[in-house]
């Protein structure tokens, strides 16, 4: 076999296991495997998890925070600042920044990624083409899905509708949208589904990103998803407006989302930064209600969104840190809650973006990460080093670290 990972922890309370990998796939999982391998990694009781799945990120506008800061910290200024900067982006500029951000993410254990890549009549397809190029160049390190994303709206930016179809022809995997930044929202959603059905693609929307819930379209999206037979093929990012709804209004909406099997990508790093900026006191968290969505059976994921730009002026590409941030933000630190967090950056987003043969099981693709912790339940709160990242059976990242504590 190509690779043997010895004595790793897959589940707390169960014996350590050996994991055998050959030709890119997991071929055996047993307490002891005696066959030889080209390479052996000694796990020594450390935790082995499936490759992390980054389900919502914008590589094309990463690492631009210093060019024109978002002084107010509001969503409105973030959109305006970015719109001003985008026409200045060159292919070389986007390539350099997106590549740097992509390598940050890969180094932290991500083996699959869904990135939203935008275009509009002002900037053309400069950034979008570059992301497609990186998808091909990095195919041995990460599986990448590219979302055709109309950040400036479709109807608000004449010419964008035609570009949506062109983006799909160029190789986009998913149809994106942004109903809250376009008018009318329902027609925006209708057009997104029309394009998605034409190309047999999934749908991924920036949905109801606001502090208040007075102009939401999530209810219509649920109806549309079911009417089009798209259950399980629709994802939404942000969805922060739901936090402003009282229980009697929120409960039926969440039930409708569960029925439509719509996945939610919660984005705490961005939404905490931008949200509730006008609250003079008792400032709200302005994050989608993660616990209530989870408890109602909605598939909840955690994702990065942006790295160091007007929307999120910090971040290092570490999805585990995003998950750790969500623990106190969404009250997920309890004994019964903490085990639900790791799936929000592994199995849940894998389901949301439609990954096949994902997870640590015989026959699945060998995308795994060895963590420097020995307790699965501590995989988030330890923020452990990713010692080995293995993509399709090949070691792609190795981390070595030596810490010395000198006593007086």
PDB file of C-alpha atoms in Angstrom, residues 150-378:
ATOM      1  CA  UNK A 150     -22.995  38.613  -8.978  1.00  0.00           C
ATOM      2  CA  UNK A 151     -21.934  40.742  -5.987  1.00  0.00           C
ATOM      3  CA  UNK A 152     -23.353  43.959  -7.451  1.00  0.00           C
ATOM      4  CA  UNK A 153     -26.709  42.347  -8.190  1.00  0.00           C
ATOM      5  CA  UNK A 154     -28.075  41.194 -11.534  1.00  0.00           C
ATOM      6  CA  UNK A 155     -30.865  43.610 -12.396  1.00  0.00           C
ATOM      7  CA  UNK A 156     -29.092  46.539 -10.695  1.00  0.00           C
ATOM      8  CA  UNK A 157     -26.037  46.035 -12.927  1.00  0.00           C
ATOM      9  CA  UNK A 158     -27.264  45.769 -16.537  1.00  0.00           C
ATOM     10  CA  UNK A 159     -25.269  43.202 -18.486  1.00  0.00           C
ATOM     11  CA  UNK A 160     -24.748  40.903 -15.508  1.00  0.00           C
ATOM     12  CA  UNK A 161     -27.521  38.506 -16.506  1.00  0.00           C
ATOM     13  CA  UNK A 162     -25.694  37.694 -19.733  1.00  0.00           C
ATOM     14  CA  UNK A 163     -22.450  37.306 -17.787  1.00  0.00           C
ATOM     15  CA  UNK A 164     -24.101  34.747 -15.478  1.00  0.00           C
ATOM     16  CA  UNK A 165     -24.724  32.451 -18.414  1.00  0.00           C
ATOM     17  CA  UNK A 166     -21.229  33.121 -19.762  1.00  0.00           C
ATOM     18  CA  UNK A 167     -19.691  32.250 -16.396  1.00  0.00           C
ATOM     19  CA  UNK A 168     -21.445  28.891 -16.400  1.00  0.00           C
ATOM     20  CA  UNK A 169     -20.213  28.220 -19.933  1.00  0.00           C
ATOM     21  CA  UNK A 170     -16.682  29.109 -18.813  1.00  0.00           C
ATOM     22  CA  UNK A 171     -16.702  26.459 -16.114  1.00  0.00           C
ATOM     23  CA  UNK A 172     -18.460  27.684 -12.965  1.00  0.00           C
ATOM     24  CA  UNK A 173     -19.740  24.791 -10.856  1.00  0.00           C
ATOM     25  CA  UNK A 174     -22.474  26.525  -8.871  1.00  0.00           C
ATOM     26  CA  UNK A 175     -24.914  29.389  -9.526  1.00  0.00           C
ATOM     27  CA  UNK A 176     -24.630  32.144  -6.928  1.00  0.00           C
ATOM     28  CA  UNK A 177     -26.850  35.058  -6.083  1.00  0.00           C
ATOM     29  CA  UNK A 178     -27.454  37.930  -3.700  1.00  0.00           C
ATOM     30  CA  UNK A 179     -31.176  38.703  -3.377  1.00  0.00           C
ATOM     31  CA  UNK A 180     -30.744  41.310  -0.621  1.00  0.00           C
ATOM     32  CA  UNK A 181     -28.519  43.459  -2.873  1.00  0.00           C
ATOM     33  CA  UNK A 182     -30.815  43.364  -5.885  1.00  0.00           C
ATOM     34  CA  UNK A 183     -34.366  44.302  -6.732  1.00  0.00           C
ATOM     35  CA  UNK A 184     -36.738  42.664  -6.824  1.00  0.00           C
ATOM     36  CA  UNK A 185     -35.435  39.803  -4.667  1.00  0.00           C
ATOM     37  CA  UNK A 186     -37.972  37.212  -5.814  1.00  0.00           C
ATOM     38  CA  UNK A 187     -37.173  37.766  -9.488  1.00  0.00           C
ATOM     39  CA  UNK A 188     -33.478  37.505  -8.634  1.00  0.00           C
ATOM     40  CA  UNK A 189     -34.089  34.105  -7.034  1.00  0.00           C
ATOM     41  CA  UNK A 190     -36.222  33.003  -9.987  1.00  0.00           C
ATOM     42  CA  UNK A 191     -33.446  33.844 -12.441  1.00  0.00           C
ATOM     43  CA  UNK A 192     -30.833  32.023 -10.380  1.00  0.00           C
ATOM     44  CA  UNK A 193     -32.943  28.855 -10.449  1.00  0.00           C
ATOM     45  CA  UNK A 194     -33.563  29.245 -14.183  1.00  0.00           C
ATOM     46  CA  UNK A 195     -29.819  29.323 -14.806  1.00  0.00           C
ATOM     47  CA  UNK A 196     -29.145  26.493 -12.352  1.00  0.00           C
ATOM     48  CA  UNK A 197     -31.707  24.236 -14.019  1.00  0.00           C
ATOM     49  CA  UNK A 198     -30.277  24.984 -17.461  1.00  0.00           C
ATOM     50  CA  UNK A 199     -26.835  23.799 -16.388  1.00  0.00           C
ATOM     51  CA  UNK A 200     -27.842  21.166 -13.828  1.00  0.00           C
ATOM     52  CA  UNK A 201     -25.982  23.123 -11.167  1.00  0.00           C
ATOM     53  CA  UNK A 202     -26.534  23.674  -7.454  1.00  0.00           C
ATOM     54  CA  UNK A 203     -27.534  27.046  -5.994  1.00  0.00           C
ATOM     55  CA  UNK A 204     -25.608  29.010  -3.343  1.00  0.00           C
ATOM     56  CA  UNK A 205     -26.978  32.405  -2.280  1.00  0.00           C
ATOM     57  CA  UNK A 206     -25.787  35.225  -0.072  1.00  0.00           C
ATOM     58  CA  UNK A 207     -29.085  35.416   1.784  1.00  0.00           C
ATOM     59  CA  UNK A 208     -30.745  38.028   4.020  1.00  0.00           C
ATOM     60  CA  UNK A 209     -27.531  39.603   5.255  1.00  0.00           C
ATOM     61  CA  UNK A 210     -28.975  42.362   7.464  1.00  0.00           C
ATOM     62  CA  UNK A 211     -29.436  43.388  11.077  1.00  0.00           C
ATOM     63  CA  UNK A 212     -33.211  43.489  10.748  1.00  0.00           C
ATOM     64  CA  UNK A 213     -35.703  41.021   9.266  1.00  0.00           C
ATOM     65  CA  UNK A 214     -38.046  43.458   7.545  1.00  0.00           C
ATOM     66  CA  UNK A 215     -37.165  42.550   3.935  1.00  0.00           C
ATOM     67  CA  UNK A 216     -36.208  38.870   3.993  1.00  0.00           C
ATOM     68  CA  UNK A 217     -36.730  36.463   1.110  1.00  0.00           C
ATOM     69  CA  UNK A 218     -35.775  33.162   2.774  1.00  0.00           C
ATOM     70  CA  UNK A 219     -39.438  32.073   2.928  1.00  0.00           C
ATOM     71  CA  UNK A 220     -39.795  32.496  -0.820  1.00  0.00           C
ATOM     72  CA  UNK A 221     -36.509  30.644  -1.340  1.00  0.00           C
ATOM     73  CA  UNK A 222     -37.876  27.673   0.635  1.00  0.00           C
ATOM     74  CA  UNK A 223     -41.011  27.620  -1.513  1.00  0.00           C
ATOM     75  CA  UNK A 224     -39.001  27.927  -4.719  1.00  0.00           C
ATOM     76  CA  UNK A 225     -36.583  25.177  -3.696  1.00  0.00           C
ATOM     77  CA  UNK A 226     -39.380  22.688  -3.138  1.00  0.00           C
ATOM     78  CA  UNK A 227     -41.297  23.763  -6.244  1.00  0.00           C
ATOM     79  CA  UNK A 228     -38.226  23.190  -8.408  1.00  0.00           C
ATOM     80  CA  UNK A 229     -37.334  19.880  -6.761  1.00  0.00           C
ATOM     81  CA  UNK A 230     -34.041  21.321  -5.508  1.00  0.00           C
ATOM     82  CA  UNK A 231     -34.142  19.972  -1.959  1.00  0.00           C
ATOM     83  CA  UNK A 232     -30.593  19.324  -0.770  1.00  0.00           C
ATOM     84  CA  UNK A 233     -29.078  21.407  -3.578  1.00  0.00           C
ATOM     85  CA  UNK A 234     -29.446  24.901  -2.146  1.00  0.00           C
ATOM     86  CA  UNK A 235     -27.131  26.632   0.315  1.00  0.00           C
ATOM     87  CA  UNK A 236     -27.274  30.074   1.870  1.00  0.00           C
ATOM     88  CA  UNK A 237     -24.544  32.148   3.475  1.00  0.00           C
ATOM     89  CA  UNK A 238     -24.897  34.748   6.243  1.00  0.00           C
ATOM     90  CA  UNK A 239     -28.704  34.630   6.853  1.00  0.00           C
ATOM     91  CA  UNK A 240     -28.106  37.024   9.737  1.00  0.00           C
ATOM     92  CA  UNK A 241     -31.550  38.666   9.584  1.00  0.00           C
ATOM     93  CA  UNK A 242     -33.055  35.610  11.259  1.00  0.00           C
ATOM     94  CA  UNK A 243     -31.445  36.631  14.538  1.00  0.00           C
ATOM     95  CA  UNK A 244     -33.857  39.583  14.695  1.00  0.00           C
ATOM     96  CA  UNK A 245     -37.019  37.478  14.512  1.00  0.00           C
ATOM     97  CA  UNK A 246     -39.131  36.586  17.580  1.00  0.00           C
ATOM     98  CA  UNK A 247     -39.651  32.910  18.274  1.00  0.00           C
ATOM     99  CA  UNK A 248     -43.162  32.753  16.824  1.00  0.00           C
ATOM    100  CA  UNK A 249     -41.944  34.040  13.449  1.00  0.00           C
ATOM    101  CA  UNK A 250     -38.577  32.283  13.416  1.00  0.00           C
ATOM    102  CA  UNK A 251     -39.821  28.759  14.184  1.00  0.00           C
ATOM    103  CA  UNK A 252     -41.936  28.277  11.040  1.00  0.00           C
ATOM    104  CA  UNK A 253     -39.184  29.688   8.832  1.00  0.00           C
ATOM    105  CA  UNK A 254     -36.622  27.272  10.229  1.00  0.00           C
ATOM    106  CA  UNK A 255     -39.115  24.420   9.802  1.00  0.00           C
ATOM    107  CA  UNK A 256     -39.568  25.431   6.156  1.00  0.00           C
ATOM    108  CA  UNK A 257     -35.794  25.445   5.678  1.00  0.00           C
ATOM    109  CA  UNK A 258     -35.517  21.958   7.130  1.00  0.00           C
ATOM    110  CA  UNK A 259     -38.302  20.765   4.826  1.00  0.00           C
ATOM    111  CA  UNK A 260     -36.554  22.317   1.808  1.00  0.00           C
ATOM    112  CA  UNK A 261     -33.221  20.807   3.017  1.00  0.00           C
ATOM    113  CA  UNK A 262     -31.429  24.131   2.633  1.00  0.00           C
ATOM    114  CA  UNK A 263     -27.923  24.217   4.103  1.00  0.00           C
ATOM    115  CA  UNK A 264     -26.681  27.265   6.016  1.00  0.00           C
ATOM    116  CA  UNK A 265     -23.114  28.517   5.946  1.00  0.00           C
ATOM    117  CA  UNK A 266     -22.753  30.559   9.142  1.00  0.00           C
ATOM    118  CA  UNK A 267     -19.961  33.132   8.862  1.00  0.00           C
ATOM    119  CA  UNK A 268     -19.224  34.380  12.390  1.00  0.00           C
ATOM    120  CA  UNK A 269     -15.927  36.160  11.694  1.00  0.00           C
ATOM    121  CA  UNK A 270     -17.536  38.467   9.148  1.00  0.00           C
ATOM    122  CA  UNK A 271     -20.973  38.820  10.676  1.00  0.00           C
ATOM    123  CA  UNK A 272     -19.712  39.703  14.148  1.00  0.00           C
ATOM    124  CA  UNK A 273     -17.502  42.380  12.595  1.00  0.00           C
ATOM    125  CA  UNK A 274     -20.137  43.978  10.364  1.00  0.00           C
ATOM    126  CA  UNK A 275     -23.329  43.334  12.264  1.00  0.00           C
ATOM    127  CA  UNK A 276     -25.299  45.563  14.644  1.00  0.00           C
ATOM    128  CA  UNK A 277     -23.066  48.574  14.006  1.00  0.00           C
ATOM    129  CA  UNK A 278     -25.948  50.958  14.699  1.00  0.00           C
ATOM    130  CA  UNK A 279     -26.911  49.462  18.043  1.00  0.00           C
ATOM    131  CA  UNK A 280     -26.127  52.195  20.622  1.00  0.00           C
ATOM    132  CA  UNK A 281     -26.176  49.738  23.554  1.00  0.00           C
ATOM    133  CA  UNK A 282     -26.907  46.067  24.249  1.00  0.00           C
ATOM    134  CA  UNK A 283     -25.174  45.363  20.928  1.00  0.00           C
ATOM    135  CA  UNK A 284     -26.448  42.206  19.261  1.00  0.00           C
ATOM    136  CA  UNK A 285     -24.258  39.386  17.978  1.00  0.00           C
ATOM    137  CA  UNK A 286     -25.979  39.565  14.576  1.00  0.00           C
ATOM    138  CA  UNK A 287     -25.105  35.978  13.667  1.00  0.00           C
ATOM    139  CA  UNK A 288     -27.598  33.511  12.206  1.00  0.00           C
ATOM    140  CA  UNK A 289     -29.205  31.414  15.006  1.00  0.00           C
ATOM    141  CA  UNK A 290     -26.877  28.432  14.727  1.00  0.00           C
ATOM    142  CA  UNK A 291     -28.241  26.448  17.671  1.00  0.00           C
ATOM    143  CA  UNK A 292     -31.887  26.807  16.679  1.00  0.00           C
ATOM    144  CA  UNK A 293     -31.146  25.879  13.076  1.00  0.00           C
ATOM    145  CA  UNK A 294     -29.145  22.846  14.200  1.00  0.00           C
ATOM    146  CA  UNK A 295     -31.791  21.706  16.674  1.00  0.00           C
ATOM    147  CA  UNK A 296     -34.484  21.890  13.979  1.00  0.00           C
ATOM    148  CA  UNK A 297     -32.528  19.596  11.668  1.00  0.00           C
ATOM    149  CA  UNK A 298     -31.079  22.211   9.322  1.00  0.00           C
ATOM    150  CA  UNK A 299     -27.633  21.334   7.961  1.00  0.00           C
ATOM    151  CA  UNK A 300     -25.408  24.006   9.546  1.00  0.00           C
ATOM    152  CA  UNK A 301     -21.850  24.697   8.397  1.00  0.00           C
ATOM    153  CA  UNK A 302     -19.172  27.147   9.534  1.00  0.00           C
ATOM    154  CA  UNK A 303     -17.024  28.981   7.005  1.00  0.00           C
ATOM    155  CA  UNK A 304     -14.489  31.776   6.667  1.00  0.00           C
ATOM    156  CA  UNK A 305     -16.092  34.092   4.061  1.00  0.00           C
ATOM    157  CA  UNK A 306     -13.270  36.622   3.720  1.00  0.00           C
ATOM    158  CA  UNK A 307      -9.654  37.036   4.728  1.00  0.00           C
ATOM    159  CA  UNK A 308      -8.398  40.560   5.396  1.00  0.00           C
ATOM    160  CA  UNK A 309     -10.604  42.795   3.313  1.00  0.00           C
ATOM    161  CA  UNK A 310     -13.373  45.348   3.859  1.00  0.00           C
ATOM    162  CA  UNK A 311     -15.796  42.648   4.975  1.00  0.00           C
ATOM    163  CA  UNK A 312     -13.403  40.876   7.371  1.00  0.00           C
ATOM    164  CA  UNK A 313     -10.149  42.747   8.126  1.00  0.00           C
ATOM    165  CA  UNK A 314      -8.453  39.766   9.802  1.00  0.00           C
ATOM    166  CA  UNK A 315      -8.061  36.003   9.502  1.00  0.00           C
ATOM    167  CA  UNK A 316      -5.373  33.497   8.584  1.00  0.00           C
ATOM    168  CA  UNK A 317      -7.312  30.825   6.719  1.00  0.00           C
ATOM    169  CA  UNK A 318      -7.704  28.535   9.737  1.00  0.00           C
ATOM    170  CA  UNK A 319     -11.179  27.008   9.688  1.00  0.00           C
ATOM    171  CA  UNK A 320     -10.662  25.539  13.149  1.00  0.00           C
ATOM    172  CA  UNK A 321     -10.279  29.055  14.535  1.00  0.00           C
ATOM    173  CA  UNK A 322     -13.560  29.993  12.858  1.00  0.00           C
ATOM    174  CA  UNK A 323     -15.184  27.019  14.584  1.00  0.00           C
ATOM    175  CA  UNK A 324     -13.621  28.014  17.899  1.00  0.00           C
ATOM    176  CA  UNK A 325     -15.064  31.513  17.458  1.00  0.00           C
ATOM    177  CA  UNK A 326     -18.506  29.995  16.919  1.00  0.00           C
ATOM    178  CA  UNK A 327     -18.340  28.065  20.194  1.00  0.00           C
ATOM    179  CA  UNK A 328     -18.892  31.081  22.498  1.00  0.00           C
ATOM    180  CA  UNK A 329     -20.810  33.102  19.906  1.00  0.00           C
ATOM    181  CA  UNK A 330     -23.474  30.421  19.414  1.00  0.00           C
ATOM    182  CA  UNK A 331     -23.301  28.926  22.931  1.00  0.00           C
ATOM    183  CA  UNK A 332     -21.855  25.661  21.681  1.00  0.00           C
ATOM    184  CA  UNK A 333     -19.460  25.005  24.553  1.00  0.00           C
ATOM    185  CA  UNK A 334     -21.744  22.778  26.601  1.00  0.00           C
ATOM    186  CA  UNK A 335     -21.036  19.089  27.005  1.00  0.00           C
ATOM    187  CA  UNK A 336     -23.867  18.147  24.656  1.00  0.00           C
ATOM    188  CA  UNK A 337     -23.116  20.918  22.161  1.00  0.00           C
ATOM    189  CA  UNK A 338     -19.366  20.758  21.625  1.00  0.00           C
ATOM    190  CA  UNK A 339     -19.455  17.441  19.715  1.00  0.00           C
ATOM    191  CA  UNK A 340     -21.679  19.104  17.096  1.00  0.00           C
ATOM    192  CA  UNK A 341     -19.055  21.708  16.151  1.00  0.00           C
ATOM    193  CA  UNK A 342     -16.417  19.583  14.375  1.00  0.00           C
ATOM    194  CA  UNK A 343     -19.038  18.237  11.914  1.00  0.00           C
ATOM    195  CA  UNK A 344     -19.822  21.861  11.004  1.00  0.00           C
ATOM    196  CA  UNK A 345     -16.427  22.105   9.282  1.00  0.00           C
ATOM    197  CA  UNK A 346     -16.272  18.499   8.018  1.00  0.00           C
ATOM    198  CA  UNK A 347     -19.269  16.272   7.326  1.00  0.00           C
ATOM    199  CA  UNK A 348     -21.932  19.004   7.279  1.00  0.00           C
ATOM    200  CA  UNK A 349     -20.274  21.169   4.605  1.00  0.00           C
ATOM    201  CA  UNK A 350     -19.270  18.038   2.697  1.00  0.00           C
ATOM    202  CA  UNK A 351     -22.962  17.236   2.457  1.00  0.00           C
ATOM    203  CA  UNK A 352     -23.857  20.838   1.630  1.00  0.00           C
ATOM    204  CA  UNK A 353     -21.531  21.065  -1.364  1.00  0.00           C
ATOM    205  CA  UNK A 354     -22.247  17.531  -2.540  1.00  0.00           C
ATOM    206  CA  UNK A 355     -18.940  15.769  -1.929  1.00  0.00           C
ATOM    207  CA  UNK A 356     -18.913  12.085  -2.793  1.00  0.00           C
ATOM    208  CA  UNK A 357     -16.952   9.360  -0.993  1.00  0.00           C
ATOM    209  CA  UNK A 358     -16.092  11.759   1.820  1.00  0.00           C
ATOM    210  CA  UNK A 359     -15.182  10.683   5.344  1.00  0.00           C
ATOM    211  CA  UNK A 360     -13.018   8.112   7.054  1.00  0.00           C
ATOM    212  CA  UNK A 361     -14.450   4.839   5.787  1.00  0.00           C
ATOM    213  CA  UNK A 362     -13.181   2.022   3.593  1.00  0.00           C
ATOM    214  CA  UNK A 363     -13.645   2.888  -0.062  1.00  0.00           C
ATOM    215  CA  UNK A 364     -13.756   6.639   0.454  1.00  0.00           C
ATOM    216  CA  UNK A 365     -11.301   9.138  -0.942  1.00  0.00           C
ATOM    217  CA  UNK A 366      -8.299   9.444   1.359  1.00  0.00           C
ATOM    218  CA  UNK A 367      -8.670  13.097   2.401  1.00  0.00           C
ATOM    219  CA  UNK A 368      -7.663  13.153   6.067  1.00  0.00           C
ATOM    220  CA  UNK A 369      -5.903  15.356   8.604  1.00  0.00           C
ATOM    221  CA  UNK A 370      -3.835  14.234  11.596  1.00  0.00           C
ATOM    222  CA  UNK A 371      -4.304  16.643  14.498  1.00  0.00           C
ATOM    223  CA  UNK A 372      -1.923  17.249  17.373  1.00  0.00           C
ATOM    224  CA  UNK A 373      -4.497  16.324  19.999  1.00  0.00           C
ATOM    225  CA  UNK A 374      -5.527  12.976  21.443  1.00  0.00           C
ATOM    226  CA  UNK A 375      -9.189  13.669  22.202  1.00  0.00           C
ATOM    227  CA  UNK A 376     -11.733  14.027  19.400  1.00  0.00           C
ATOM    228  CA  UNK A 377     -13.949  16.202  21.572  1.00  0.00           C
ATOM    229  CA  UNK A 378     -11.008  18.622  21.968  1.00  0.00           C
TER     230      UNK A 378
END
